[in-house]
Amino acid sequence: MTASSMLAALADVGRDPARGGYSRPVFAPAELELREWFVAEARRLGLDVETDRNGLIWAWWDAPGRPRTNAVATGSHLDSVPGGGAFDGPLGVVSALAAVEQLQAIGHTSDRPIVVVVFPEEEGSRYGVPCLGSGLLTGTISADRALSLKDEYGDTLAELLDRNGIDPARVGPDPDAVRRIGAFVELHVEQGRGLVDLAEPVAVGRSIIGHGRWKLRFEGHGNHAGTTLMSDRNDPMIPAAQTVLAAETAARAVPGARATVGKLVPVPGGSNVIASTVDVWLDVRHPDESTLAPLVAEISAQADRLAIAAGCRTQVSCESYSPAVHFDPDLIRRCREILPTAALLDTGAGHDAGVLAPYTPSAMLFVRNPSGVSHSPEEYAEDDDVDAGAHALTEVLAKLSATA
Ligand code: HGY
Ligand code: MN
Ligand code: MN
């Protein structure tokens, strides 16, 4: 099957009629359906499939007697943001399967095994921490912290994994699994317009900017919307709203900075109720970490001042932080030798390849997205570009796996 035909086969899984696009939280029915589809497809290709102690799926293309060392790995994620696009994650997974199928069709033999990996909870939409699967694999996040994370239903990750046949007691770093990887190349839909004006549908990734997520809790005094005079209020919604504006103003003043509040949750959340608390999730990113930290500090200080002025309190906690990533220069060079017309792109989006980068040579391929829009139902890639991306990945896997 081609990558575009596989994507078409998945087009109805996890559609979100309320938001548009797709909502495929990790281990929710839609993502489980995609995982089952992946396992069936991988087995159709004769790959040896196993789900590891952290919920990652590994589909190995073995050869008799060839050890699982120095593998050329590829893959991506199947989970999505709420109301996300069809390509963010699944494109890398279907392209990896299509590349393996193409290599098998031409009788490719290689000195190195090829393995396709599916990483759980890349978006962090259910548990708040992005790249949770690759973070557990590499030890970037501790098992204790991960297992105690709760979703909006109060389900801990431990309970969710247990319900899906994964023993929470075994969750944790898997250095042997990381050591088996000699190189990792993730294909992903581009989440920007770097390729739109070029005549080339595929680019090689160079870097990921630093990025993190902070939770700001504003605590006030819940009360009645009608009987509480304006002079008698400690309404946490006010400093929360002012902080959203302050974050936007602060980020606009710093070239290259991005600050976003995409999630704000008042408790109890009644339309005739002054909230008792308001939680605000702040996503801040910048290519230079020495700029990112002071920007977050400034926004946090403003939140504190605004809260005090409203007779409220704030608590700020860092939910996740991903340092800037520079992909492996040699692997980038190899990819560009194999794909000489491919542009070089930096990205503002985080990826599992970024988490793996400090542990094994990692790189990325990006496929043109005509509008550049992502994390939205509008996310898109033309079938021809999807298949050009899969072909590029096929070439990269063939050349990388052919050398000892
Ligand atoms: O948020 C990100 O950059 C990625 O899509 N997880
Ligand atoms: Mn994403
Ligand atoms: Mn992604």
Short mmCIF file of C-alpha atoms and ligand atoms in Angstrom, two decimals:
data_model
loop_
_atom_site.label_atom_id
_atom_site.label_comp_id
_atom_site.label_asym_id
_atom_site.label_seq_id
_atom_site.Cartn_x
_atom_site.Cartn_y
_atom_site.Cartn_z
CA MET A 1 0.00 0.00 0.00
CA THR A 2 1.11 3.58 -0.57
CA ALA A 3 1.33 6.05 2.30
CA SER A 4 -1.55 8.08 0.88
CA SER A 5 -3.78 5.01 0.59
CA MET A 6 -2.98 4.01 4.18
CA LEU A 7 -3.88 7.51 5.39
CA ALA A 8 -7.14 7.23 3.47
CA ALA A 9 -7.84 3.93 5.27
CA LEU A 10 -7.49 5.74 8.60
CA ALA A 11 -9.53 8.79 7.61
CA ASP A 12 -12.59 7.92 9.72
CA VAL A 13 -10.80 6.81 12.89
CA GLY A 14 -11.26 9.27 15.75
CA ARG A 15 -13.09 12.05 13.90
CA ASP A 16 -14.27 14.73 16.35
CA PRO A 17 -17.66 16.06 15.18
CA ALA A 18 -17.72 18.74 17.89
CA ARG A 19 -14.26 20.21 17.24
CA GLY A 20 -13.69 19.06 13.69
CA GLY A 21 -10.56 17.14 12.82
CA TYR A 22 -9.45 14.24 14.99
CA SER A 23 -9.26 13.62 18.73
CA ARG A 24 -7.17 10.53 19.37
CA PRO A 25 -5.94 10.66 22.99
CA VAL A 26 -3.44 7.95 23.89
CA PHE A 27 -5.06 4.58 24.69
CA ALA A 28 -8.53 6.00 24.02
CA PRO A 29 -10.64 3.92 21.57
CA ALA A 30 -9.50 5.79 18.45
CA GLU A 31 -5.80 5.55 19.22
CA LEU A 32 -6.22 1.91 20.24
CA GLU A 33 -7.89 1.29 16.87
CA LEU A 34 -4.93 2.92 15.10
CA ARG A 35 -2.51 0.83 17.15
CA GLU A 36 -4.38 -2.34 16.17
CA TRP A 37 -4.34 -1.25 12.53
CA PHE A 38 -0.58 -0.62 12.74
CA VAL A 39 0.12 -4.05 14.28
CA ALA A 40 -1.98 -5.78 11.59
CA GLU A 41 -0.22 -3.88 8.79
CA ALA A 42 3.22 -4.55 10.26
CA ARG A 43 2.42 -8.25 10.54
CA ARG A 44 1.11 -8.22 6.95
CA LEU A 45 4.63 -7.10 6.01
CA GLY A 46 6.11 -9.95 8.04
CA LEU A 47 7.54 -7.66 10.70
CA ASP A 48 8.02 -8.96 14.23
CA VAL A 49 5.84 -6.74 16.41
CA GLU A 50 6.17 -6.18 20.14
CA THR A 51 4.75 -3.61 22.57
CA ASP A 52 7.36 -2.71 25.14
CA ARG A 53 7.19 -1.96 28.84
CA ASN A 54 6.38 1.72 28.18
CA GLY A 55 3.68 1.16 25.57
CA LEU A 56 5.86 1.81 22.52
CA ILE A 57 5.24 -0.54 19.60
CA TRP A 58 8.35 -1.88 17.78
CA ALA A 59 7.92 -3.57 14.39
CA TRP A 60 11.20 -5.26 13.42
CA TRP A 61 12.22 -6.22 9.88
CA ASP A 62 14.67 -8.96 10.76
CA ALA A 63 16.79 -11.25 8.66
CA PRO A 64 17.82 -14.76 9.73
CA GLY A 65 20.69 -14.61 12.18
CA ARG A 66 21.05 -10.82 12.02
CA PRO A 67 21.24 -9.34 15.51
CA ARG A 68 19.00 -6.45 16.54
CA THR A 69 21.86 -3.98 16.86
CA ASN A 70 22.69 -0.75 15.05
CA ALA A 71 19.17 -0.70 13.70
CA VAL A 72 17.88 1.99 11.38
CA ALA A 73 14.73 3.14 13.14
CA THR A 74 11.88 5.25 11.87
CA GLY A 75 8.32 5.98 12.96
CA SER A 76 6.28 8.59 14.81
CA HIS A 77 3.08 8.79 16.87
CA LEU A 78 -0.64 8.00 16.44
CA ASP A 79 -2.11 10.17 19.18
CA SER A 80 -3.37 13.67 18.33
CA VAL A 81 -4.17 16.99 19.92
CA PRO A 82 -7.89 17.63 20.45
CA GLY A 83 -9.40 18.47 17.06
CA GLY A 84 -6.07 17.84 15.35
CA GLY A 85 -5.21 17.12 11.77
CA ALA A 86 -4.99 13.79 9.94
CA PHE A 87 -1.26 13.97 9.28
CA ASP A 88 0.52 15.01 12.52
CA GLY A 89 1.95 11.69 13.64
CA PRO A 90 0.18 9.12 11.43
CA LEU A 91 1.99 10.43 8.34
CA GLY A 92 5.32 9.32 9.81
CA VAL A 93 3.90 5.93 10.74
CA VAL A 94 2.24 5.12 7.40
CA SER A 95 5.28 6.44 5.49
CA ALA A 96 7.51 4.09 7.47
CA LEU A 97 5.29 1.10 6.63
CA ALA A 98 5.11 2.14 2.96
CA ALA A 99 8.90 2.47 2.85
CA VAL A 100 9.40 -1.02 4.30
CA GLU A 101 6.87 -2.44 1.84
CA GLN A 102 8.67 -0.74 -1.05
CA LEU A 103 12.08 -2.02 0.11
CA GLN A 104 10.70 -5.54 0.41
CA ALA A 105 9.19 -5.26 -3.08
CA ILE A 106 12.57 -4.45 -4.61
CA GLY A 107 14.29 -7.21 -2.64
CA HIS A 108 16.36 -4.82 -0.51
CA THR A 109 18.80 -6.62 1.72
CA SER A 110 20.69 -4.83 4.42
CA ASP A 111 23.44 -5.29 6.96
CA ARG A 112 21.33 -3.51 9.57
CA PRO A 113 17.82 -4.26 10.78
CA ILE A 114 15.10 -1.72 10.10
CA VAL A 115 12.54 -1.09 12.83
CA VAL A 116 9.36 0.99 12.80
CA VAL A 117 8.43 2.53 16.15
CA VAL A 118 5.13 3.98 17.35
CA PHE A 119 5.53 6.33 20.32
CA PRO A 120 2.59 6.84 22.72
CA GLU A 121 1.44 10.24 24.04
CA GLU A 122 3.64 12.41 21.83
CA GLU A 123 1.19 15.30 22.10
CA GLY A 124 0.80 15.13 25.85
CA SER A 125 -2.91 15.78 25.30
CA ARG A 126 -4.07 13.30 27.92
CA TYR A 127 -1.35 13.57 30.58
CA GLY A 128 0.05 17.02 29.91
CA VAL A 129 3.63 15.93 29.18
CA PRO A 130 4.60 15.75 25.49
CA CYS A 131 6.71 12.85 24.16
CA LEU A 132 5.83 10.81 27.25
CA GLY A 133 6.65 7.47 25.57
CA SER A 134 10.06 8.49 24.25
CA GLY A 135 10.65 10.28 27.57
CA LEU A 136 10.07 7.05 29.50
CA LEU A 137 12.19 5.05 27.03
CA THR A 138 15.17 7.38 27.50
CA GLY A 139 14.62 8.19 31.16
CA THR A 140 13.95 11.84 30.35
CA ILE A 141 10.93 11.57 32.64
CA SER A 142 10.96 9.35 35.73
CA ALA A 143 8.58 6.40 35.90
CA ASP A 144 7.27 7.65 39.27
CA ARG A 145 6.34 11.05 37.91
CA ALA A 146 4.82 9.63 34.72
CA LEU A 147 2.77 6.94 36.46
CA SER A 148 1.25 9.45 38.87
CA LEU A 149 0.16 11.84 36.10
CA LYS A 150 -3.63 12.14 36.00
CA ASP A 151 -5.89 12.79 33.02
CA GLU A 152 -9.03 14.93 33.12
CA TYR A 153 -11.03 11.92 34.37
CA GLY A 154 -8.66 11.44 37.31
CA ASP A 155 -7.17 8.30 35.74
CA THR A 156 -3.47 7.94 36.47
CA LEU A 157 -1.17 6.74 33.71
CA ALA A 158 -0.51 3.68 35.90
CA GLU A 159 -4.21 2.78 35.90
CA LEU A 160 -4.53 3.39 32.16
CA LEU A 161 -1.49 1.24 31.30
CA ASP A 162 -2.68 -1.49 33.64
CA ARG A 163 -6.09 -1.51 31.90
CA ASN A 164 -4.22 -1.93 28.59
CA GLY A 165 -2.12 -4.88 29.69
CA ILE A 166 1.05 -2.95 30.51
CA ASP A 167 2.48 -3.58 33.98
CA PRO A 168 3.11 -0.20 35.66
CA ALA A 169 5.81 -1.82 37.82
CA ARG A 170 7.90 -2.40 34.66
CA VAL A 171 7.56 1.16 33.27
CA GLY A 172 10.85 3.03 33.06
CA PRO A 173 14.07 3.64 31.14
CA ASP A 174 14.97 0.99 28.58
CA PRO A 175 18.65 1.58 27.71
CA ASP A 176 18.92 -1.76 25.92
CA ALA A 177 16.14 -0.70 23.55
CA VAL A 178 17.84 2.64 22.92
CA ARG A 179 21.19 0.90 22.35
CA ARG A 180 19.64 -1.25 19.62
CA ILE A 181 19.03 1.92 17.57
CA GLY A 182 21.95 3.05 15.41
CA ALA A 183 20.07 5.92 13.75
CA PHE A 184 16.52 7.31 13.99
CA VAL A 185 14.82 9.23 11.17
CA GLU A 186 11.28 10.52 11.77
CA LEU A 187 9.13 11.71 8.89
CA HIS A 188 6.53 14.33 9.79
CA VAL A 189 4.14 16.68 8.09
CA GLU A 190 5.58 20.17 8.09
CA GLN A 191 3.91 22.46 10.62
CA GLY A 192 4.83 25.70 8.93
CA ARG A 193 5.33 27.18 5.49
CA GLY A 194 9.01 26.49 4.93
CA LEU A 195 8.35 24.24 1.94
CA VAL A 196 5.37 26.04 0.43
CA ASP A 197 7.43 28.40 -1.71
CA LEU A 198 10.00 25.81 -2.75
CA ALA A 199 9.68 23.41 -5.66
CA GLU A 200 10.57 20.55 -3.36
CA PRO A 201 7.97 18.57 -1.29
CA VAL A 202 10.47 17.20 1.24
CA ALA A 203 12.93 18.85 3.64
CA VAL A 204 15.52 17.59 6.12
CA GLY A 205 15.13 18.82 9.70
CA ARG A 206 17.96 20.74 11.30
CA SER A 207 16.71 21.81 14.76
CA ILE A 208 13.79 22.08 17.17
CA ILE A 209 13.45 25.24 19.23
CA GLY A 210 13.35 25.06 23.03
CA HIS A 211 9.84 24.80 24.42
CA GLY A 212 7.96 24.15 27.61
CA ARG A 213 4.57 24.10 29.28
CA TRP A 214 3.76 25.84 32.56
CA LYS A 215 0.57 25.56 34.59
CA LEU A 216 -0.53 28.74 36.36
CA ARG A 217 -3.19 28.22 39.03
CA PHE A 218 -5.06 31.35 40.14
CA GLU A 219 -6.86 30.92 43.45
CA GLY A 220 -9.66 33.28 44.52
CA HIS A 221 -12.97 33.08 46.33
CA GLY A 222 -15.80 31.25 44.63
CA ASN A 223 -19.13 32.99 44.98
CA HIS A 224 -22.49 33.85 43.46
CA ALA A 225 -22.45 35.90 40.25
CA GLY A 226 -25.56 37.84 41.23
CA THR A 227 -25.33 38.48 44.93
CA THR A 228 -21.62 39.34 45.13
CA LEU A 229 -20.94 43.05 44.61
CA MET A 230 -18.01 43.90 42.33
CA SER A 231 -16.29 45.48 45.35
CA ASP A 232 -16.57 42.23 47.30
CA ARG A 233 -14.92 39.89 44.80
CA ASN A 234 -11.67 37.91 44.62
CA ASP A 235 -12.31 36.59 41.15
CA PRO A 236 -9.37 34.49 39.81
CA MET A 237 -10.70 34.77 36.27
CA ILE A 238 -9.60 38.41 36.19
CA PRO A 239 -5.84 37.93 36.79
CA ALA A 240 -6.02 34.80 34.64
CA ALA A 241 -7.42 36.76 31.71
CA GLN A 242 -4.97 39.63 32.30
CA THR A 243 -2.10 37.13 32.33
CA VAL A 244 -3.17 35.69 28.98
CA LEU A 245 -2.92 39.20 27.54
CA ALA A 246 0.36 39.86 29.39
CA ALA A 247 1.91 36.68 27.95
CA GLU A 248 0.95 37.71 24.43
CA THR A 249 2.38 41.20 24.90
CA ALA A 250 5.59 39.88 26.47
CA ALA A 251 6.17 37.38 23.66
CA ARG A 252 5.54 39.93 20.93
CA ALA A 253 8.30 42.05 22.47
CA VAL A 254 10.89 39.26 22.04
CA PRO A 255 11.85 38.42 18.43
CA GLY A 256 11.36 34.73 17.72
CA ALA A 257 9.39 34.07 20.91
CA ARG A 258 6.04 32.27 20.95
CA ALA A 259 3.67 32.24 23.93
CA THR A 260 0.30 30.52 23.77
CA VAL A 261 -2.56 29.87 26.14
CA GLY A 262 -4.70 27.22 24.48
CA LYS A 263 -6.28 25.81 27.61
CA LEU A 264 -7.88 27.63 30.52
CA VAL A 265 -10.08 25.76 33.02
CA PRO A 266 -12.20 27.56 35.67
CA VAL A 267 -13.44 25.58 38.64
CA PRO A 268 -16.32 24.96 39.16
CA GLY A 269 -17.06 26.34 35.68
CA GLY A 270 -20.65 27.55 36.09
CA SER A 271 -21.85 30.49 33.99
CA ASN A 272 -23.47 32.08 37.08
CA VAL A 273 -20.57 31.29 39.39
CA ILE A 274 -17.48 33.29 40.31
CA ALA A 275 -14.70 30.72 39.97
CA SER A 276 -12.74 29.59 42.99
CA THR A 277 -9.73 28.66 40.90
CA VAL A 278 -8.68 29.10 37.29
CA ASP A 279 -5.94 26.94 35.74
CA VAL A 280 -4.08 28.40 32.77
CA TRP A 281 -1.67 26.37 30.64
CA LEU A 282 1.11 28.46 29.11
CA ASP A 283 3.19 27.16 26.19
CA VAL A 284 6.35 29.22 25.63
CA ARG A 285 9.01 28.61 22.96
CA HIS A 286 12.17 30.24 21.69
CA PRO A 287 15.23 29.10 19.71
CA ASP A 288 17.50 30.43 22.46
CA GLU A 289 16.92 28.96 25.91
CA SER A 290 18.70 31.86 27.60
CA THR A 291 15.90 34.03 26.22
CA LEU A 292 13.10 31.59 26.96
CA ALA A 293 13.70 31.35 30.72
CA PRO A 294 13.56 35.11 31.45
CA LEU A 295 10.44 35.42 29.33
CA VAL A 296 8.67 32.75 31.39
CA ALA A 297 9.94 34.41 34.58
CA GLU A 298 8.55 37.76 33.46
CA ILE A 299 5.13 36.31 32.66
CA SER A 300 5.06 34.44 35.99
CA ALA A 301 5.97 37.61 37.89
CA GLN A 302 3.20 39.50 36.11
CA ALA A 303 0.74 36.72 36.98
CA ASP A 304 1.71 37.06 40.62
CA ARG A 305 1.32 40.85 40.64
CA LEU A 306 -2.05 40.66 38.87
CA ALA A 307 -3.29 37.99 41.26
CA ILE A 308 -2.36 40.02 44.33
CA ALA A 309 -4.09 43.07 42.90
CA ALA A 310 -7.27 40.98 42.56
CA GLY A 311 -6.97 39.58 46.07
CA CYS A 312 -5.99 36.18 44.67
CA ARG A 313 -2.96 33.91 44.77
CA THR A 314 -0.98 32.08 42.04
CA GLN A 315 0.99 28.90 41.87
CA VAL A 316 3.22 28.30 38.82
CA SER A 317 4.52 24.82 37.99
CA CYS A 318 6.55 23.63 35.03
CA GLU A 319 4.75 20.64 33.49
CA SER A 320 7.33 19.93 30.80
CA TYR A 321 10.45 21.43 29.32
CA SER A 322 12.19 20.35 26.11
CA PRO A 323 15.62 21.90 25.45
CA ALA A 324 16.45 23.10 21.95
CA VAL A 325 17.57 20.20 19.74
CA HIS A 326 20.18 20.20 16.99
CA PHE A 327 19.88 16.99 14.98
CA ASP A 328 22.94 14.86 14.20
CA PRO A 329 25.09 16.75 11.64
CA ASP A 330 26.43 13.55 10.06
CA LEU A 331 22.96 12.07 9.70
CA ILE A 332 21.70 15.34 8.25
CA ARG A 333 24.59 15.30 5.80
CA ARG A 334 23.81 11.70 4.83
CA CYS A 335 20.13 12.55 4.34
CA ARG A 336 21.03 15.52 2.15
CA GLU A 337 23.41 13.38 0.07
CA ILE A 338 20.53 10.96 -0.47
CA LEU A 339 18.02 13.78 -1.05
CA PRO A 340 20.15 16.47 -2.75
CA THR A 341 17.22 18.75 -3.60
CA ALA A 342 15.77 18.67 -0.08
CA ALA A 343 15.76 21.96 1.82
CA LEU A 344 16.99 22.25 5.43
CA LEU A 345 14.32 23.29 7.95
CA ASP A 346 14.20 24.33 11.59
CA THR A 347 10.95 23.67 13.38
CA GLY A 348 9.00 25.15 16.27
CA ALA A 349 7.29 21.82 16.96
CA GLY A 350 8.52 19.15 19.34
CA HIS A 351 8.97 15.54 18.21
CA ASP A 352 10.06 12.16 19.58
CA ALA A 353 13.11 12.49 17.33
CA GLY A 354 14.06 15.47 19.49
CA VAL A 355 13.86 13.38 22.65
CA LEU A 356 15.99 10.62 21.10
CA ALA A 357 18.57 13.05 19.70
CA PRO A 358 20.83 13.13 22.79
CA TYR A 359 20.86 9.31 22.92
CA THR A 360 21.26 8.21 19.30
CA PRO A 361 21.90 9.95 15.96
CA SER A 362 18.49 11.39 14.99
CA ALA A 363 17.12 13.38 12.09
CA MET A 364 13.79 14.32 10.56
CA LEU A 365 12.19 14.58 7.15
CA PHE A 366 9.36 17.05 6.62
CA VAL A 367 6.62 16.79 4.00
CA ARG A 368 5.10 19.92 2.47
CA ASN A 369 1.90 21.23 4.02
CA PRO A 370 0.41 23.77 1.57
CA SER A 371 -1.09 26.04 4.23
CA GLY A 372 1.45 25.29 6.96
CA VAL A 373 -1.48 25.05 9.38
CA SER A 374 -1.27 22.25 11.96
CA HIS A 375 -2.93 21.20 15.22
CA SER A 376 -6.09 22.01 13.30
CA PRO A 377 -8.57 20.24 11.01
CA GLU A 378 -7.05 22.37 8.22
CA GLU A 379 -3.72 20.50 8.41
CA TYR A 380 -3.10 19.06 4.97
CA ALA A 381 -0.65 17.46 2.56
CA GLU A 382 -1.30 16.55 -1.09
CA ASP A 383 -1.28 12.84 -1.94
CA ASP A 384 1.60 13.37 -4.36
CA ASP A 385 3.66 15.03 -1.62
CA VAL A 386 2.71 12.31 0.88
CA ASP A 387 3.96 9.66 -1.53
CA ALA A 388 7.04 11.73 -2.40
CA GLY A 389 7.80 11.85 1.32
CA ALA A 390 7.43 8.08 1.65
CA HIS A 391 9.69 7.62 -1.37
CA ALA A 392 12.30 9.92 0.20
CA LEU A 393 12.12 7.92 3.42
CA THR A 394 12.50 4.70 1.41
CA GLU A 395 15.70 6.06 -0.14
CA VAL A 396 17.05 7.16 3.23
CA LEU A 397 16.30 3.82 4.91
CA ALA A 398 17.79 1.91 1.98
CA LYS A 399 21.06 3.85 1.98
CA LEU A 400 21.43 4.02 5.78
CA SER A 401 20.72 0.31 6.25
CA ALA A 402 23.01 -0.77 3.41
CA THR A 403 26.17 0.25 5.27
CA ALA A 404 27.50 -1.61 8.29
O1 HGY B 1 3.58 20.69 20.70
C1 HGY B 1 4.36 20.27 19.85
O2 HGY B 1 5.26 20.96 19.42
C2 HGY B 1 4.20 18.87 19.31
O3 HGY B 1 3.18 18.88 18.37
N1 HGY B 1 3.93 17.92 20.35
MN MN B 2 1.64 17.79 17.15
MN MN B 3 3.67 15.30 15.79
#
